[in-house]
């Protein structure tokens, strides 16, 4: 029988830590900022110090399963040391975003489990890779060892026919006006990096500028779709009447850039993913006929997007023309507190 994947008190949890770090793309689950793997700590979203009775109480308050296990990956995330200290005294019944963070952990749970079990299937090489991943590359001896041995490892992979197309990761700050910048994760393979290089070098495009309008439009579409979802929401008293929609948190990631060229005409297609939580102010029908009550709502959205970017110097316009994003939802859920 396969052992369940869970945090083990007082034992070596390095493999689980690595799986969580990779599933969260190297970002702290609390503040959303990138961090080096050696700094990452395993955090329990709901505190492990809570008594079983308190966990059951929190689970009920947050709408979680009755058999909620605080050591399961659905309650774990990588966290940076600073946030771990800040979070220690937080009362999570007073933090609305914890619900959406728990839903995100639930969505990432299958990947965490798969990464842990893949490690154990090929334990020897996986352990070596984990040690390399955790190495302090600011150390001169570690860098020298890497320089000496990495080429042979890469050659062995090539000889075995292993695809060497690694994904390069970066974070781009995209301006959103009064809402401030949004950190957009950009993770691209070799083909996408070449396409992006053409856009930047041949077309003179700058990635933050190219992403600005589509990201603003993506958030606007999300708010509109969340508003529409609440307009169609029915509760025991009757109907809900949404007001403002805000972004509690929003993760946007570019996963690929493709290029189609015909003569002097270049068309780039950007594709990626989005996931976010959106608080909503609303009124809803009361159980007393003809009266309204104030309430609060929340939506969780997860999906994919794409948008085009065109450049054609032959028409005399050397600017890159960026199109509207198209969204495809994997999930759009709404909840009302009434």
mmCIF file of C-alpha atoms in Angstrom:
data_model
loop_
_atom_site.group_PDB
_atom_site.id
_atom_site.type_symbol
_atom_site.label_atom_id
_atom_site.label_comp_id
_atom_site.label_asym_id
_atom_site.label_seq_id
_atom_site.Cartn_x
_atom_site.Cartn_y
_atom_site.Cartn_z
ATOM 1 C CA UNK A 1 0.000 0.000 0.000
ATOM 2 C CA UNK A 2 1.407 3.408 -0.981
ATOM 3 C CA UNK A 3 2.310 5.595 1.979
ATOM 4 C CA UNK A 4 0.402 8.912 2.057
ATOM 5 C CA UNK A 5 2.407 12.038 1.295
ATOM 6 C CA UNK A 6 2.389 14.238 4.381
ATOM 7 C CA UNK A 7 4.643 16.291 6.646
ATOM 8 C CA UNK A 8 6.496 14.137 9.174
ATOM 9 C CA UNK A 9 7.085 15.709 12.580
ATOM 10 C CA UNK A 10 10.745 15.525 13.624
ATOM 11 C CA UNK A 11 11.838 13.749 10.411
ATOM 12 C CA UNK A 12 13.596 14.662 7.161
ATOM 13 C CA UNK A 13 11.086 16.540 4.974
ATOM 14 C CA UNK A 14 13.567 17.754 2.331
ATOM 15 C CA UNK A 15 11.868 15.859 -0.516
ATOM 16 C CA UNK A 16 8.480 17.313 0.431
ATOM 17 C CA UNK A 17 10.075 20.761 0.722
ATOM 18 C CA UNK A 18 11.510 20.427 -2.791
ATOM 19 C CA UNK A 19 8.148 19.300 -4.194
ATOM 20 C CA UNK A 20 6.323 22.227 -2.572
ATOM 21 C CA UNK A 21 8.957 24.674 -3.803
ATOM 22 C CA UNK A 22 8.629 23.419 -7.390
ATOM 23 C CA UNK A 23 4.819 23.300 -7.304
ATOM 24 C CA UNK A 24 4.695 26.935 -6.129
ATOM 25 C CA UNK A 25 7.299 27.939 -8.770
ATOM 26 C CA UNK A 26 9.831 28.979 -6.138
ATOM 27 C CA UNK A 27 7.514 31.559 -4.565
ATOM 28 C CA UNK A 28 6.484 32.079 -0.946
ATOM 29 C CA UNK A 29 2.827 31.077 -0.556
ATOM 30 C CA UNK A 30 2.190 33.972 1.842
ATOM 31 C CA UNK A 31 3.784 37.029 0.153
ATOM 32 C CA UNK A 32 4.108 35.599 -3.372
ATOM 33 C CA UNK A 33 7.741 36.624 -3.810
ATOM 34 C CA UNK A 34 10.435 34.426 -5.334
ATOM 35 C CA UNK A 35 13.047 32.968 -2.971
ATOM 36 C CA UNK A 36 16.060 30.649 -3.305
ATOM 37 C CA UNK A 37 15.383 27.012 -2.456
ATOM 38 C CA UNK A 38 17.810 26.879 0.519
ATOM 39 C CA UNK A 39 15.753 29.641 2.189
ATOM 40 C CA UNK A 40 12.400 27.899 1.709
ATOM 41 C CA UNK A 41 10.695 26.513 4.807
ATOM 42 C CA UNK A 42 7.645 24.264 4.973
ATOM 43 C CA UNK A 43 4.680 26.099 6.422
ATOM 44 C CA UNK A 44 1.299 24.867 7.601
ATOM 45 C CA UNK A 45 -1.407 27.154 6.232
ATOM 46 C CA UNK A 46 -3.600 26.329 9.207
ATOM 47 C CA UNK A 47 -1.326 26.028 12.261
ATOM 48 C CA UNK A 48 -0.038 22.565 13.191
ATOM 49 C CA UNK A 49 0.114 23.720 16.831
ATOM 50 C CA UNK A 50 -3.679 23.907 17.003
ATOM 51 C CA UNK A 51 -5.488 21.174 18.887
ATOM 52 C CA UNK A 52 -7.631 18.687 16.923
ATOM 53 C CA UNK A 53 -10.687 20.444 18.319
ATOM 54 C CA UNK A 54 -9.425 23.828 17.112
ATOM 55 C CA UNK A 55 -8.567 22.409 13.676
ATOM 56 C CA UNK A 56 -12.087 20.977 13.417
ATOM 57 C CA UNK A 57 -13.486 24.368 14.448
ATOM 58 C CA UNK A 58 -11.350 26.202 11.852
ATOM 59 C CA UNK A 59 -12.283 23.635 9.212
ATOM 60 C CA UNK A 60 -15.966 24.260 9.907
ATOM 61 C CA UNK A 61 -15.548 28.055 9.875
ATOM 62 C CA UNK A 62 -13.629 27.930 6.586
ATOM 63 C CA UNK A 63 -15.866 25.333 4.919
ATOM 64 C CA UNK A 64 -13.230 22.576 4.767
ATOM 65 C CA UNK A 65 -13.634 18.802 4.904
ATOM 66 C CA UNK A 66 -14.349 17.356 8.312
ATOM 67 C CA UNK A 67 -11.339 15.010 8.107
ATOM 68 C CA UNK A 68 -8.928 17.854 7.283
ATOM 69 C CA UNK A 69 -5.308 16.811 7.998
ATOM 70 C CA UNK A 70 -2.993 19.721 8.831
ATOM 71 C CA UNK A 71 0.038 17.711 7.620
ATOM 72 C CA UNK A 72 -1.423 16.940 4.177
ATOM 73 C CA UNK A 73 -0.096 18.888 1.136
ATOM 74 C CA UNK A 74 -3.455 20.676 0.913
ATOM 75 C CA UNK A 75 -2.389 22.526 4.066
ATOM 76 C CA UNK A 76 1.302 23.018 3.227
ATOM 77 C CA UNK A 77 3.249 25.635 1.307
ATOM 78 C CA UNK A 78 6.813 26.957 0.964
ATOM 79 C CA UNK A 79 7.400 30.122 2.927
ATOM 80 C CA UNK A 80 10.267 32.576 3.271
ATOM 81 C CA UNK A 81 11.767 33.009 6.774
ATOM 82 C CA UNK A 82 10.475 36.578 7.182
ATOM 83 C CA UNK A 83 6.878 35.637 6.427
ATOM 84 C CA UNK A 84 7.104 32.565 8.646
ATOM 85 C CA UNK A 85 7.891 34.803 11.619
ATOM 86 C CA UNK A 86 5.184 37.319 10.681
ATOM 87 C CA UNK A 87 2.554 34.633 10.205
ATOM 88 C CA UNK A 88 3.184 32.897 13.531
ATOM 89 C CA UNK A 89 0.733 35.104 15.474
ATOM 90 C CA UNK A 90 -1.974 35.392 12.824
ATOM 91 C CA UNK A 91 -5.570 34.445 13.653
ATOM 92 C CA UNK A 92 -6.722 32.867 10.426
ATOM 93 C CA UNK A 93 -10.408 33.166 11.176
ATOM 94 C CA UNK A 94 -9.831 36.913 10.583
ATOM 95 C CA UNK A 95 -7.907 36.585 7.294
ATOM 96 C CA UNK A 96 -10.240 36.241 4.278
ATOM 97 C CA UNK A 97 -7.451 35.346 1.851
ATOM 98 C CA UNK A 98 -6.618 32.139 3.758
ATOM 99 C CA UNK A 99 -9.632 30.443 2.158
ATOM 100 C CA UNK A 100 -8.441 31.154 -1.376
ATOM 101 C CA UNK A 101 -4.879 30.153 -0.421
ATOM 102 C CA UNK A 102 -6.188 26.821 0.854
ATOM 103 C CA UNK A 103 -8.010 26.326 -2.443
ATOM 104 C CA UNK A 104 -4.765 27.019 -4.288
ATOM 105 C CA UNK A 105 -2.969 24.449 -2.123
ATOM 106 C CA UNK A 106 -5.748 21.966 -2.919
ATOM 107 C CA UNK A 107 -5.243 22.538 -6.657
ATOM 108 C CA UNK A 108 -1.467 22.053 -6.351
ATOM 109 C CA UNK A 109 -1.769 18.962 -4.134
ATOM 110 C CA UNK A 110 -1.688 16.379 -6.989
ATOM 111 C CA UNK A 111 1.521 17.898 -8.383
ATOM 112 C CA UNK A 112 3.202 17.900 -4.962
ATOM 113 C CA UNK A 113 2.308 14.241 -4.456
ATOM 114 C CA UNK A 114 3.517 13.344 -7.963
ATOM 115 C CA UNK A 115 6.856 15.100 -7.411
ATOM 116 C CA UNK A 116 7.417 13.324 -4.089
ATOM 117 C CA UNK A 117 6.580 9.898 -5.493
ATOM 118 C CA UNK A 118 8.701 10.437 -8.610
ATOM 119 C CA UNK A 119 11.628 11.201 -6.313
ATOM 120 C CA UNK A 120 11.229 7.896 -4.505
ATOM 121 C CA UNK A 121 10.888 5.968 -7.769
ATOM 122 C CA UNK A 122 14.406 7.057 -8.795
ATOM 123 C CA UNK A 123 15.855 7.744 -5.380
ATOM 124 C CA UNK A 124 19.599 7.734 -6.091
ATOM 125 C CA UNK A 125 19.673 10.270 -8.925
ATOM 126 C CA UNK A 126 16.866 12.309 -7.390
ATOM 127 C CA UNK A 127 18.779 12.611 -4.115
ATOM 128 C CA UNK A 128 21.858 13.837 -5.974
ATOM 129 C CA UNK A 129 19.803 16.409 -7.854
ATOM 130 C CA UNK A 130 18.196 17.563 -4.616
ATOM 131 C CA UNK A 131 21.622 18.114 -3.046
ATOM 132 C CA UNK A 132 22.701 20.108 -6.112
ATOM 133 C CA UNK A 133 19.515 22.144 -5.963
ATOM 134 C CA UNK A 134 20.088 22.981 -2.302
ATOM 135 C CA UNK A 135 23.765 23.884 -2.765
ATOM 136 C CA UNK A 136 24.946 27.373 -1.885
ATOM 137 C CA UNK A 137 26.229 28.574 -5.264
ATOM 138 C CA UNK A 138 27.611 31.733 -3.697
ATOM 139 C CA UNK A 139 30.320 29.445 -2.314
ATOM 140 C CA UNK A 140 33.399 29.392 -4.560
ATOM 141 C CA UNK A 141 34.044 25.656 -4.033
ATOM 142 C CA UNK A 142 30.433 24.803 -4.931
ATOM 143 C CA UNK A 143 30.626 26.873 -8.129
ATOM 144 C CA UNK A 144 33.930 25.272 -9.076
ATOM 145 C CA UNK A 145 32.468 21.784 -8.577
ATOM 146 C CA UNK A 146 29.468 22.722 -10.695
ATOM 147 C CA UNK A 147 31.677 24.063 -13.492
ATOM 148 C CA UNK A 148 33.767 20.903 -13.461
ATOM 149 C CA UNK A 149 31.007 18.300 -13.367
ATOM 150 C CA UNK A 150 27.933 19.885 -14.972
ATOM 151 C CA UNK A 151 29.228 19.641 -18.590
ATOM 152 C CA UNK A 152 29.719 15.889 -18.246
ATOM 153 C CA UNK A 153 26.225 15.478 -16.815
ATOM 154 C CA UNK A 154 24.722 17.509 -19.665
ATOM 155 C CA UNK A 155 26.676 15.471 -22.224
ATOM 156 C CA UNK A 156 25.434 12.223 -20.659
ATOM 157 C CA UNK A 157 21.853 13.490 -20.968
ATOM 158 C CA UNK A 158 22.432 14.400 -24.614
ATOM 159 C CA UNK A 159 23.954 10.975 -25.340
ATOM 160 C CA UNK A 160 20.894 9.331 -23.816
ATOM 161 C CA UNK A 161 18.583 11.396 -26.005
ATOM 162 C CA UNK A 162 17.168 13.370 -23.064
ATOM 163 C CA UNK A 163 15.538 16.657 -24.038
ATOM 164 C CA UNK A 164 17.757 19.437 -22.686
ATOM 165 C CA UNK A 165 15.169 22.172 -23.165
ATOM 166 C CA UNK A 166 15.140 23.745 -19.704
ATOM 167 C CA UNK A 167 12.719 26.463 -18.701
ATOM 168 C CA UNK A 168 14.153 29.846 -17.736
ATOM 169 C CA UNK A 169 12.256 31.589 -14.942
ATOM 170 C CA UNK A 170 11.947 35.317 -14.319
ATOM 171 C CA UNK A 171 9.524 37.805 -12.785
ATOM 172 C CA UNK A 172 8.390 40.949 -14.622
ATOM 173 C CA UNK A 173 6.746 43.926 -12.915
ATOM 174 C CA UNK A 174 3.760 45.018 -15.023
ATOM 175 C CA UNK A 175 2.212 48.406 -14.258
ATOM 176 C CA UNK A 176 -1.547 48.595 -13.615
ATOM 177 C CA UNK A 177 -1.985 52.316 -12.954
ATOM 178 C CA UNK A 178 -3.483 53.128 -9.559
ATOM 179 C CA UNK A 179 -3.528 49.445 -8.586
ATOM 180 C CA UNK A 180 0.264 49.359 -8.673
ATOM 181 C CA UNK A 181 2.494 46.799 -10.380
ATOM 182 C CA UNK A 182 1.662 43.111 -10.695
ATOM 183 C CA UNK A 183 4.471 40.559 -10.625
ATOM 184 C CA UNK A 184 4.030 38.338 -13.688
ATOM 185 C CA UNK A 185 5.906 35.048 -13.697
ATOM 186 C CA UNK A 186 7.586 34.247 -17.028
ATOM 187 C CA UNK A 187 8.734 30.631 -17.515
ATOM 188 C CA UNK A 188 9.880 29.887 -21.058
ATOM 189 C CA UNK A 189 11.501 26.952 -22.853
ATOM 190 C CA UNK A 190 14.140 27.288 -25.571
ATOM 191 C CA UNK A 191 11.725 27.854 -28.486
ATOM 192 C CA UNK A 192 9.809 30.505 -26.545
ATOM 193 C CA UNK A 193 13.023 32.218 -25.485
ATOM 194 C CA UNK A 194 14.106 32.469 -29.122
ATOM 195 C CA UNK A 195 10.747 33.985 -30.095
ATOM 196 C CA UNK A 196 10.981 36.471 -27.241
ATOM 197 C CA UNK A 197 14.522 37.329 -28.348
ATOM 198 C CA UNK A 198 13.220 38.224 -31.809
ATOM 199 C CA UNK A 199 10.521 40.424 -30.289
ATOM 200 C CA UNK A 200 13.057 42.245 -28.119
ATOM 201 C CA UNK A 201 16.039 42.455 -30.498
ATOM 202 C CA UNK A 202 14.504 42.655 -33.979
ATOM 203 C CA UNK A 203 11.201 44.354 -33.141
ATOM 204 C CA UNK A 204 12.435 46.554 -30.306
ATOM 205 C CA UNK A 205 9.812 45.338 -27.880
ATOM 206 C CA UNK A 206 10.186 45.392 -24.111
ATOM 207 C CA UNK A 207 8.386 42.598 -22.302
ATOM 208 C CA UNK A 208 6.896 44.717 -19.457
ATOM 209 C CA UNK A 209 5.438 47.141 -22.009
ATOM 210 C CA UNK A 210 4.069 44.320 -24.207
ATOM 211 C CA UNK A 211 2.395 42.685 -21.183
ATOM 212 C CA UNK A 212 0.893 45.872 -19.730
ATOM 213 C CA UNK A 213 -2.299 46.208 -21.792
ATOM 214 C CA UNK A 214 -3.123 42.459 -21.860
ATOM 215 C CA UNK A 215 -2.633 42.118 -18.094
ATOM 216 C CA UNK A 216 -4.858 45.132 -17.385
ATOM 217 C CA UNK A 217 -7.450 43.751 -19.814
ATOM 218 C CA UNK A 218 -7.221 40.260 -18.293
ATOM 219 C CA UNK A 219 -7.954 41.631 -14.824
ATOM 220 C CA UNK A 220 -10.814 43.740 -16.199
ATOM 221 C CA UNK A 221 -12.360 40.680 -17.892
ATOM 222 C CA UNK A 222 -11.992 38.647 -14.700
ATOM 223 C CA UNK A 223 -13.805 41.330 -12.694
ATOM 224 C CA UNK A 224 -16.562 41.481 -15.307
ATOM 225 C CA UNK A 225 -17.010 37.701 -15.374
ATOM 226 C CA UNK A 226 -17.034 37.496 -11.567
ATOM 227 C CA UNK A 227 -19.676 40.257 -11.482
ATOM 228 C CA UNK A 228 -21.794 38.308 -14.004
ATOM 229 C CA UNK A 229 -21.411 35.102 -11.996
ATOM 230 C CA UNK A 230 -22.822 36.818 -8.912
ATOM 231 C CA UNK A 231 -25.676 38.362 -10.911
ATOM 232 C CA UNK A 232 -26.777 34.796 -11.669
ATOM 233 C CA UNK A 233 -26.276 33.602 -8.098
ATOM 234 C CA UNK A 234 -29.383 32.507 -6.204
ATOM 235 C CA UNK A 235 -29.591 32.074 -2.446
ATOM 236 C CA UNK A 236 -32.394 30.987 -0.099
ATOM 237 C CA UNK A 237 -33.756 34.546 0.096
ATOM 238 C CA UNK A 238 -33.823 35.073 -3.665
ATOM 239 C CA UNK A 239 -31.038 36.779 -5.629
ATOM 240 C CA UNK A 240 -27.720 38.554 -5.092
ATOM 241 C CA UNK A 241 -26.902 42.044 -6.353
ATOM 242 C CA UNK A 242 -23.123 42.499 -6.738
ATOM 243 C CA UNK A 243 -21.346 45.811 -6.334
ATOM 244 C CA UNK A 244 -17.599 46.294 -6.563
ATOM 245 C CA UNK A 245 -15.212 43.480 -7.449
ATOM 246 C CA UNK A 246 -11.594 43.621 -6.316
ATOM 247 C CA UNK A 247 -8.527 41.446 -6.743
ATOM 248 C CA UNK A 248 -7.635 39.894 -3.409
ATOM 249 C CA UNK A 249 -4.673 38.225 -5.080
ATOM 250 C CA UNK A 250 -3.916 37.462 -8.698
ATOM 251 C CA UNK A 251 -1.221 35.197 -10.128
ATOM 252 C CA UNK A 252 -0.469 35.598 -13.842
ATOM 253 C CA UNK A 253 2.159 33.476 -15.584
ATOM 254 C CA UNK A 254 3.411 33.503 -19.184
ATOM 255 C CA UNK A 255 4.238 29.935 -20.248
ATOM 256 C CA UNK A 256 5.027 30.223 -23.951
ATOM 257 C CA UNK A 257 5.713 32.681 -26.771
ATOM 258 C CA UNK A 258 5.419 31.514 -30.373
ATOM 259 C CA UNK A 259 6.354 33.323 -33.587
ATOM 260 C CA UNK A 260 4.754 33.181 -37.033
ATOM 261 C CA UNK A 261 6.557 35.217 -39.698
ATOM 262 C CA UNK A 262 5.602 36.096 -43.255
ATOM 263 C CA UNK A 263 7.986 38.508 -44.989
ATOM 264 C CA UNK A 264 8.250 41.612 -42.841
ATOM 265 C CA UNK A 265 5.153 40.648 -40.825
ATOM 266 C CA UNK A 266 5.734 39.120 -37.383
ATOM 267 C CA UNK A 267 2.944 37.698 -35.246
ATOM 268 C CA UNK A 268 3.720 36.578 -31.706
ATOM 269 C CA UNK A 269 1.291 34.562 -29.600
ATOM 270 C CA UNK A 270 1.621 34.692 -25.819
ATOM 271 C CA UNK A 271 0.008 31.945 -23.758
ATOM 272 C CA UNK A 272 -0.165 31.517 -20.008
ATOM 273 C CA UNK A 273 -2.205 30.822 -16.914
ATOM 274 C CA UNK A 274 -4.044 32.860 -14.311
ATOM 275 C CA UNK A 275 -5.395 32.146 -10.859
ATOM 276 C CA UNK A 276 -6.893 34.524 -8.350
ATOM 277 C CA UNK A 277 -9.302 35.346 -5.556
ATOM 278 C CA UNK A 278 -11.793 38.210 -5.829
ATOM 279 C CA UNK A 279 -13.759 39.717 -2.916
ATOM 280 C CA UNK A 280 -17.144 41.163 -3.892
ATOM 281 C CA UNK A 281 -19.410 43.615 -2.081
ATOM 282 C CA UNK A 282 -23.104 42.854 -2.579
ATOM 283 C CA UNK A 283 -26.672 43.038 -1.410
ATOM 284 C CA UNK A 284 -28.978 40.041 -1.386
ATOM 285 C CA UNK A 285 -32.663 39.349 -0.883
ATOM 286 C CA UNK A 286 -33.626 38.693 2.693
ATOM 287 C CA UNK A 287 -35.820 35.828 3.815
ATOM 288 C CA UNK A 288 -38.200 38.656 4.743
ATOM 289 C CA UNK A 289 -39.953 39.599 1.470
ATOM 290 C CA UNK A 290 -39.142 43.011 0.018
ATOM 291 C CA UNK A 291 -36.021 43.657 2.103
ATOM 292 C CA UNK A 292 -32.321 43.563 1.271
ATOM 293 C CA UNK A 293 -29.359 42.645 3.430
ATOM 294 C CA UNK A 294 -25.698 43.481 3.084
ATOM 295 C CA UNK A 295 -23.391 40.585 2.406
ATOM 296 C CA UNK A 296 -19.984 39.661 1.131
ATOM 297 C CA UNK A 297 -18.944 37.366 -1.631
ATOM 298 C CA UNK A 298 -15.793 35.754 -2.890
ATOM 299 C CA UNK A 299 -14.842 34.195 -6.204
ATOM 300 C CA UNK A 300 -11.978 31.911 -7.151
ATOM 301 C CA UNK A 301 -10.872 31.763 -10.793
ATOM 302 C CA UNK A 302 -8.371 29.489 -12.484
ATOM 303 C CA UNK A 303 -7.672 29.215 -16.206
ATOM 304 C CA UNK A 304 -5.573 29.980 -19.250
ATOM 305 C CA UNK A 305 -5.157 33.010 -21.502
ATOM 306 C CA UNK A 306 -3.598 33.966 -24.810
ATOM 307 C CA UNK A 307 -3.098 37.186 -26.743
ATOM 308 C CA UNK A 308 -1.427 38.226 -30.019
ATOM 309 C CA UNK A 309 1.258 40.834 -30.626
ATOM 310 C CA UNK A 310 1.958 42.007 -34.213
ATOM 311 C CA UNK A 311 4.810 43.932 -35.805
ATOM 312 C CA UNK A 312 5.057 44.958 -39.463
ATOM 313 C CA UNK A 313 7.565 47.711 -40.323
ATOM 314 C CA UNK A 314 6.495 47.700 -43.975
ATOM 315 C CA UNK A 315 3.339 49.676 -43.162
ATOM 316 C CA UNK A 316 5.411 52.500 -41.695
ATOM 317 C CA UNK A 317 4.341 51.766 -38.120
ATOM 318 C CA UNK A 318 7.198 50.286 -36.125
ATOM 319 C CA UNK A 319 5.170 49.900 -32.919
ATOM 320 C CA UNK A 320 4.142 46.478 -31.681
ATOM 321 C CA UNK A 321 0.351 46.141 -31.782
ATOM 322 C CA UNK A 322 -0.954 44.059 -28.893
ATOM 323 C CA UNK A 323 -4.399 42.424 -29.008
ATOM 324 C CA UNK A 324 -6.977 41.650 -26.329
ATOM 325 C CA UNK A 325 -6.513 38.469 -24.285
ATOM 326 C CA UNK A 326 -8.783 35.457 -24.682
ATOM 327 C CA UNK A 327 -9.617 33.634 -21.436
ATOM 328 C CA UNK A 328 -10.521 29.986 -20.916
ATOM 329 C CA UNK A 329 -11.689 29.004 -17.432
ATOM 330 C CA UNK A 330 -10.823 25.746 -15.748
ATOM 331 C CA UNK A 331 -12.796 26.888 -12.738
ATOM 332 C CA UNK A 332 -14.848 29.893 -11.639
ATOM 333 C CA UNK A 333 -16.455 29.387 -8.237
ATOM 334 C CA UNK A 334 -18.429 31.834 -6.124
ATOM 335 C CA UNK A 335 -19.382 31.929 -2.460
ATOM 336 C CA UNK A 336 -21.680 34.245 -0.484
ATOM 337 C CA UNK A 337 -21.454 34.961 3.247
ATOM 338 C CA UNK A 338 -25.005 35.584 4.392
#
